[in-house]
Tab-separated table of C-alpha atoms in Angstrom:
chain	number	residue	atom	x	y	z
A	63	MET	CA	-16.892	-31.909	15.677
A	64	HIS	CA	-16.443	-29.055	18.154
A	65	LEU	CA	-13.489	-28.087	20.326
A	66	LEU	CA	-12.420	-25.258	22.609
A	67	SER	CA	-9.452	-23.921	20.710
A	68	PRO	CA	-6.051	-24.665	22.235
A	69	GLU	CA	-4.433	-22.336	19.684
A	70	HIS	CA	-6.403	-19.079	19.918
A	71	GLN	CA	-6.927	-16.256	22.352
A	72	ILE	CA	-9.294	-13.309	22.353
A	73	LEU	CA	-8.194	-9.684	22.498
A	74	ARG	CA	-10.822	-7.096	23.385
A	75	PHE	CA	-10.719	-3.451	22.261
A	76	SER	CA	-13.220	-1.271	24.080
A	77	GLY	CA	-13.791	2.441	24.507
A	78	PRO	CA	-14.973	5.486	22.553
A	79	ASP	CA	-11.844	5.530	20.351
A	80	ALA	CA	-11.743	1.781	19.635
A	81	ALA	CA	-13.082	2.059	16.071
A	82	ALA	CA	-10.825	4.959	15.073
A	83	PHE	CA	-7.763	3.318	16.611
A	84	LEU	CA	-8.304	-0.033	14.884
A	85	GLN	CA	-9.057	1.728	11.589
A	86	SER	CA	-5.662	3.428	11.816
A	87	GLN	CA	-3.774	0.194	12.555
A	88	LEU	CA	-5.313	-2.667	10.558
A	89	THR	CA	-5.447	-3.608	6.876
A	90	ASN	CA	-9.201	-3.909	6.409
A	91	ASP	CA	-11.964	-1.320	6.670
A	92	VAL	CA	-13.076	-1.387	10.310
A	93	ASP	CA	-15.562	1.420	9.648
A	94	ALA	CA	-17.500	-0.906	7.331
A	95	LEU	CA	-18.280	-3.345	10.159
A	96	ALA	CA	-21.828	-3.342	11.488
A	97	PRO	CA	-22.470	-4.541	15.065
A	98	GLY	CA	-22.468	-8.334	15.087
A	99	ALA	CA	-20.460	-8.615	11.855
A	100	TRP	CA	-16.870	-9.774	11.371
A	101	GLN	CA	-14.043	-9.500	8.845
A	102	TRP	CA	-10.536	-10.792	8.269
A	103	GLN	CA	-7.833	-8.379	9.374
A	104	GLY	CA	-4.083	-8.046	9.095
A	105	TYR	CA	-1.655	-6.080	11.221
A	106	CYS	CA	1.528	-5.017	9.442
A	107	SER	CA	4.916	-3.623	10.320
A	108	ALA	CA	6.111	-0.383	8.737
A	109	ARG	CA	7.733	-2.574	6.045
A	110	GLY	CA	4.338	-3.910	5.041
A	111	ARG	CA	5.015	-7.379	6.472
A	112	LEU	CA	2.209	-9.110	8.313
A	113	LEU	CA	2.766	-9.285	12.059
A	114	ALA	CA	-0.532	-11.136	12.503
A	115	THR	CA	-3.740	-12.193	10.774
A	116	PHE	CA	-7.027	-12.673	12.603
A	117	ALA	CA	-10.806	-12.351	12.570
A	118	LEU	CA	-12.203	-9.131	14.055
A	119	ILE	CA	-15.780	-8.968	15.345
A	120	ARG	CA	-17.661	-5.800	16.152
A	121	VAL	CA	-19.664	-6.476	19.307
A	122	ASP	CA	-21.260	-3.020	19.571
A	123	ALA	CA	-20.497	0.628	18.887
A	124	ALA	CA	-17.521	0.763	21.250
A	125	GLU	CA	-16.305	-2.836	21.513
A	126	TYR	CA	-14.433	-5.171	19.166
A	127	VAL	CA	-12.880	-8.570	19.770
A	128	ALA	CA	-10.167	-10.324	17.772
A	129	VAL	CA	-9.492	-14.076	17.542
A	130	VAL	CA	-5.674	-14.155	17.531
A	131	HIS	CA	-3.293	-17.101	17.375
A	132	ARG	CA	-2.145	-17.730	20.923
A	133	SER	CA	1.548	-17.418	20.009
A	134	LEU	CA	0.948	-13.810	18.921
A	135	ALA	CA	-1.672	-12.567	21.391
A	136	ALA	CA	0.755	-11.135	23.967
A	137	PRO	CA	3.205	-9.438	21.547
A	138	ILE	CA	0.408	-7.990	19.399
A	139	SER	CA	-1.415	-6.683	22.466
A	140	LYS	CA	1.810	-5.127	23.725
A	141	ARG	CA	2.607	-3.524	20.376
A	142	LEU	CA	-0.887	-2.095	19.874
A	143	THR	CA	-0.893	-0.778	23.444
A	144	MET	CA	2.392	0.987	22.739
A	145	TYR	CA	0.777	2.829	19.811
A	146	ARG	CA	-2.410	3.640	21.686
A	147	LEU	CA	-0.958	6.955	22.932
A	148	ARG	CA	-3.871	9.172	24.041
A	149	SER	CA	-6.609	7.139	22.395
A	150	LYS	CA	-9.455	6.350	24.775
A	151	LEU	CA	-9.631	2.569	24.649
A	152	ASP	CA	-8.634	-0.468	26.637
A	153	ILE	CA	-6.798	-3.450	25.118
A	154	ALA	CA	-7.124	-6.632	27.148
A	155	ALA	CA	-7.235	-10.425	26.957
A	156	PRO	CA	-10.612	-11.135	28.597
A	157	ASP	CA	-11.198	-14.220	30.690
A	158	ASP	CA	-14.987	-14.162	30.256
A	159	LEU	CA	-14.953	-15.362	26.604
A	160	VAL	CA	-13.718	-18.556	24.973
A	161	VAL	CA	-13.093	-19.574	21.364
A	162	ARG	CA	-14.754	-22.753	20.097
A	163	LEU	CA	-13.895	-24.283	16.719
A	164	HIS	CA	-16.450	-26.264	14.710
A	165	LEU	CA	-16.239	-28.690	11.788
A	166	ALA	CA	-20.036	-28.843	11.586
A	167	ASP	CA	-22.639	-26.097	11.608
A	168	PRO	CA	-22.860	-25.101	15.290
A	169	ALA	CA	-26.155	-25.031	17.109
A	170	VAL	CA	-27.120	-21.767	18.749
A	171	VAL	CA	-26.533	-22.123	22.476
A	172	ALA	CA	-26.887	-19.821	25.454
A	173	GLY	CA	-23.887	-17.574	25.876
A	174	THR	CA	-22.924	-17.422	22.195
A	175	VAL	CA	-21.611	-13.927	21.495
A	176	ALA	CA	-20.800	-14.371	17.799
A	177	THR	CA	-20.720	-17.051	15.116
A	178	LEU	CA	-18.173	-16.794	12.297
A	179	ALA	CA	-18.834	-18.882	9.181
A	180	LEU	CA	-15.381	-19.276	7.615
A	181	GLY	CA	-16.530	-21.533	4.772
A	182	ASN	CA	-15.103	-24.901	3.728
A	183	GLY	CA	-16.841	-26.589	6.648
A	184	ARG	CA	-15.328	-24.423	9.389
A	185	TRP	CA	-16.989	-22.177	11.953
A	186	ILE	CA	-15.824	-20.262	15.033
A	187	THR	CA	-18.048	-19.270	17.924
A	188	LEU	CA	-17.217	-16.890	20.733
A	189	GLU	CA	-18.946	-18.009	23.894
A	190	SER	CA	-19.330	-16.809	27.440
A	191	ALA	CA	-16.945	-18.698	29.702
A	192	SER	CA	-19.523	-18.618	32.482
A	193	GLU	CA	-22.143	-20.604	30.551
A	194	PRO	CA	-22.113	-24.361	31.194
A	195	THR	CA	-21.519	-26.601	28.190
A	196	LEU	CA	-22.922	-30.052	27.548
A	197	ALA	CA	-20.027	-31.007	25.288
A	198	ALA	CA	-17.887	-33.857	26.576
A	199	THR	CA	-14.216	-33.150	27.163
A	200	PRO	CA	-12.354	-34.859	24.327
A	201	SER	CA	-9.375	-37.107	24.844
A	202	ALA	CA	-5.946	-35.828	23.862
A	203	ALA	CA	-6.019	-38.064	20.771
A	204	ASP	CA	-9.462	-36.796	19.717
A	205	ALA	CA	-8.385	-33.168	20.229
A	206	ALA	CA	-5.239	-33.717	18.148
A	207	ASP	CA	-7.296	-35.362	15.400
A	208	PHE	CA	-9.736	-32.435	15.398
A	209	MET	CA	-6.958	-29.856	15.128
A	210	GLN	CA	-5.365	-31.823	12.282
A	211	ARG	CA	-8.641	-31.796	10.349
A	212	TRP	CA	-9.160	-28.110	11.203
A	213	ALA	CA	-5.713	-27.230	9.845
A	214	LEU	CA	-6.172	-29.293	6.670
A	215	ALA	CA	-9.524	-27.633	5.954
A	216	GLY	CA	-7.960	-24.194	6.380
A	217	ILE	CA	-5.084	-25.041	4.049
A	218	ASN	CA	-7.436	-26.417	1.387
A	219	ALA	CA	-9.524	-23.240	1.684
A	220	MET	CA	-6.335	-21.151	1.293
A	221	GLN	CA	-7.071	-19.334	4.538
A	222	PRO	CA	-3.554	-18.683	5.863
A	223	GLU	CA	-2.839	-17.978	9.495
A	224	ILE	CA	0.247	-16.097	10.617
A	225	THR	CA	1.840	-17.450	13.795
A	226	ALA	CA	4.936	-16.479	15.791
A	227	THR	CA	7.177	-18.475	13.428
A	228	THR	CA	5.973	-16.593	10.329
A	229	SER	CA	5.304	-13.149	11.814
A	230	GLU	CA	6.801	-10.270	9.758
A	231	ARG	CA	7.811	-12.524	6.834
A	232	PHE	CA	5.114	-11.865	4.241
A	233	VAL	CA	3.486	-8.902	2.540
A	234	PRO	CA	-0.287	-9.579	2.530
A	235	GLN	CA	-0.388	-10.365	-1.207
A	236	MET	CA	2.274	-13.071	-0.799
A	237	ILE	CA	-0.194	-15.170	1.196
A	238	GLY	CA	-3.261	-14.052	-0.768
A	239	TRP	CA	-4.587	-12.099	2.197
A	240	ASP	CA	-6.138	-9.522	-0.109
A	241	GLN	CA	-8.285	-12.295	-1.640
A	242	VAL	CA	-8.859	-14.584	1.348
A	243	THR	CA	-12.422	-15.826	1.646
A	244	PRO	CA	-14.858	-14.712	2.807
A	245	GLY	CA	-14.551	-11.029	2.001
A	246	GLY	CA	-10.803	-10.438	1.697
A	247	GLY	CA	-8.491	-9.124	4.379
A	248	VAL	CA	-7.211	-5.868	2.840
A	249	SER	CA	-9.012	-2.677	1.857
A	250	PHE	CA	-7.316	-0.531	-0.798
A	251	SER	CA	-9.711	2.384	-0.338
A	252	LYS	CA	-9.403	3.046	3.409
A	253	GLY	CA	-7.022	5.443	5.101
A	254	CYS	CA	-3.443	4.891	6.181
A	255	TYR	CA	-2.180	2.154	8.492
A	256	PRO	CA	1.345	0.850	9.216
A	257	GLY	CA	2.846	-0.515	6.000
A	258	GLN	CA	-0.020	0.803	3.840
A	259	GLU	CA	2.266	2.391	1.229
A	260	VAL	CA	4.135	-0.877	0.686
A	261	VAL	CA	0.921	-2.912	0.447
A	262	ALA	CA	-0.702	-0.411	-1.940
A	263	ARG	CA	2.401	-0.264	-4.137
A	264	ALA	CA	2.436	-4.029	-4.396
A	265	HIS	CA	-1.231	-3.971	-5.395
A	266	TYR	CA	-1.153	-1.239	-8.002
A	267	ARG	CA	2.262	-1.979	-9.493
A	268	GLY	CA	2.136	-5.763	-9.302
A	269	ALA	CA	5.427	-5.760	-7.414
A	270	VAL	CA	4.878	-9.029	-5.528
A	271	LYS	CA	6.436	-11.984	-7.323
A	272	ARG	CA	5.533	-14.594	-4.712
A	273	HIS	CA	2.157	-16.269	-4.270
A	274	THR	CA	0.472	-19.109	-2.395
A	275	GLU	CA	-0.037	-22.685	-3.535
A	276	VAL	CA	-1.374	-25.774	-1.781
A	277	VAL	CA	1.255	-28.495	-2.181
A	278	SER	CA	1.611	-32.063	-0.933
A	279	LEU	CA	4.951	-32.749	0.755
A	280	PRO	CA	6.485	-35.887	2.242
A	281	ALA	CA	5.673	-36.292	5.928
A	282	THR	CA	8.822	-35.008	7.614
A	283	ASP	CA	9.640	-32.675	10.486
A	284	LEU	CA	8.968	-29.593	8.329
A	285	VAL	CA	7.243	-26.744	10.165
A	286	ALA	CA	5.811	-23.321	9.348
A	287	GLY	CA	8.573	-20.924	8.360
A	288	ALA	CA	10.804	-23.623	6.863
A	289	GLU	CA	12.154	-23.197	3.344
A	290	VAL	CA	11.750	-25.940	0.748
A	291	THR	CA	12.716	-26.460	-2.884
A	292	LEU	CA	10.011	-27.927	-5.103
A	293	ALA	CA	10.579	-30.565	-7.768
A	294	ASP	CA	10.473	-27.920	-10.524
A	295	GLY	CA	13.248	-25.931	-8.850
A	296	ARG	CA	11.127	-23.187	-7.353
A	297	SER	CA	11.902	-22.038	-3.845
A	298	ALA	CA	9.090	-21.826	-1.311
A	299	GLU	CA	8.442	-21.024	2.321
A	300	ILE	CA	5.872	-22.828	4.434
A	301	CYS	CA	3.098	-20.634	5.789
A	302	ASN	CA	0.985	-23.443	7.260
A	303	ILE	CA	1.402	-27.235	7.236
A	304	ALA	CA	-0.489	-30.233	8.612
A	305	PRO	CA	-0.059	-34.015	8.314
A	306	ARG	CA	-2.533	-35.655	5.947
A	307	ASN	CA	-1.528	-39.236	6.739
A	308	ALA	CA	1.528	-41.223	7.827
A	309	THR	CA	3.511	-40.442	4.672
A	310	GLU	CA	2.183	-37.086	3.455
A	311	SER	CA	1.696	-33.518	4.674
A	312	LEU	CA	-0.311	-30.723	3.103
A	313	ALA	CA	1.220	-27.261	3.073
A	314	LEU	CA	0.213	-23.752	2.141
A	315	LEU	CA	3.384	-22.496	0.502
A	316	VAL	CA	4.575	-19.031	-0.437
A	317	VAL	CA	6.225	-19.827	-3.759
A	318	GLY	CA	8.883	-17.852	-5.590
A	319	SER	CA	9.829	-17.857	-9.259
A	320	GLN	CA	11.394	-20.848	-10.921
A	321	THR	CA	15.188	-20.961	-10.796
A	322	GLY	CA	17.374	-21.483	-13.811
């Protein structure tokens, strides 16, 4: 029921300007985070499209860590570093922390830096890589089964995750990022960030005509980012998908209006 994540990487933001820098770049209110707390965050392009979604944890007054999908860790780190300018902070992928996923309430163990309760039977812990673990190394089949169940639970909870194949495709409201549980991933009362005008306009004017639905699809070679047409004629794009059994997959779809 626990697994070192093969799909996630940690980015660390540390320094006296870390809070101000992240507040100016991300969709949620970084200033509202107390030490030890976490929140969902989005990082948008100037067009208001999500480049990445992730959990951000405040470790202390001058240090934050983000749990980023591995396919996006390097490009997001590079992009944020480019915009760092004269801000006094370091952006790095530390090798002293690991991400562990849980499908049961995790026990508190030595070396645990933070525990994130995502809801719907999912938890994430950040742990010191130097602490020994008593957990047995799972077989490849057991690890694949765990990640399948992890993905299905996230889809059922409507907790989308942007990856490299869906980066810069969706405005936050298209994937329900403003209402994602727990706590939401967008603040409409904080200051400016890249794409903020587009996101705010969509919120206050109701300009977004696409939304998320959980839909069962035949088990095929469909992947995130693929376009599908539903039985009622509506067009949709896959945000996340996972096999449920040999004949069926479950997908979190970004659905458009009905044609005809």
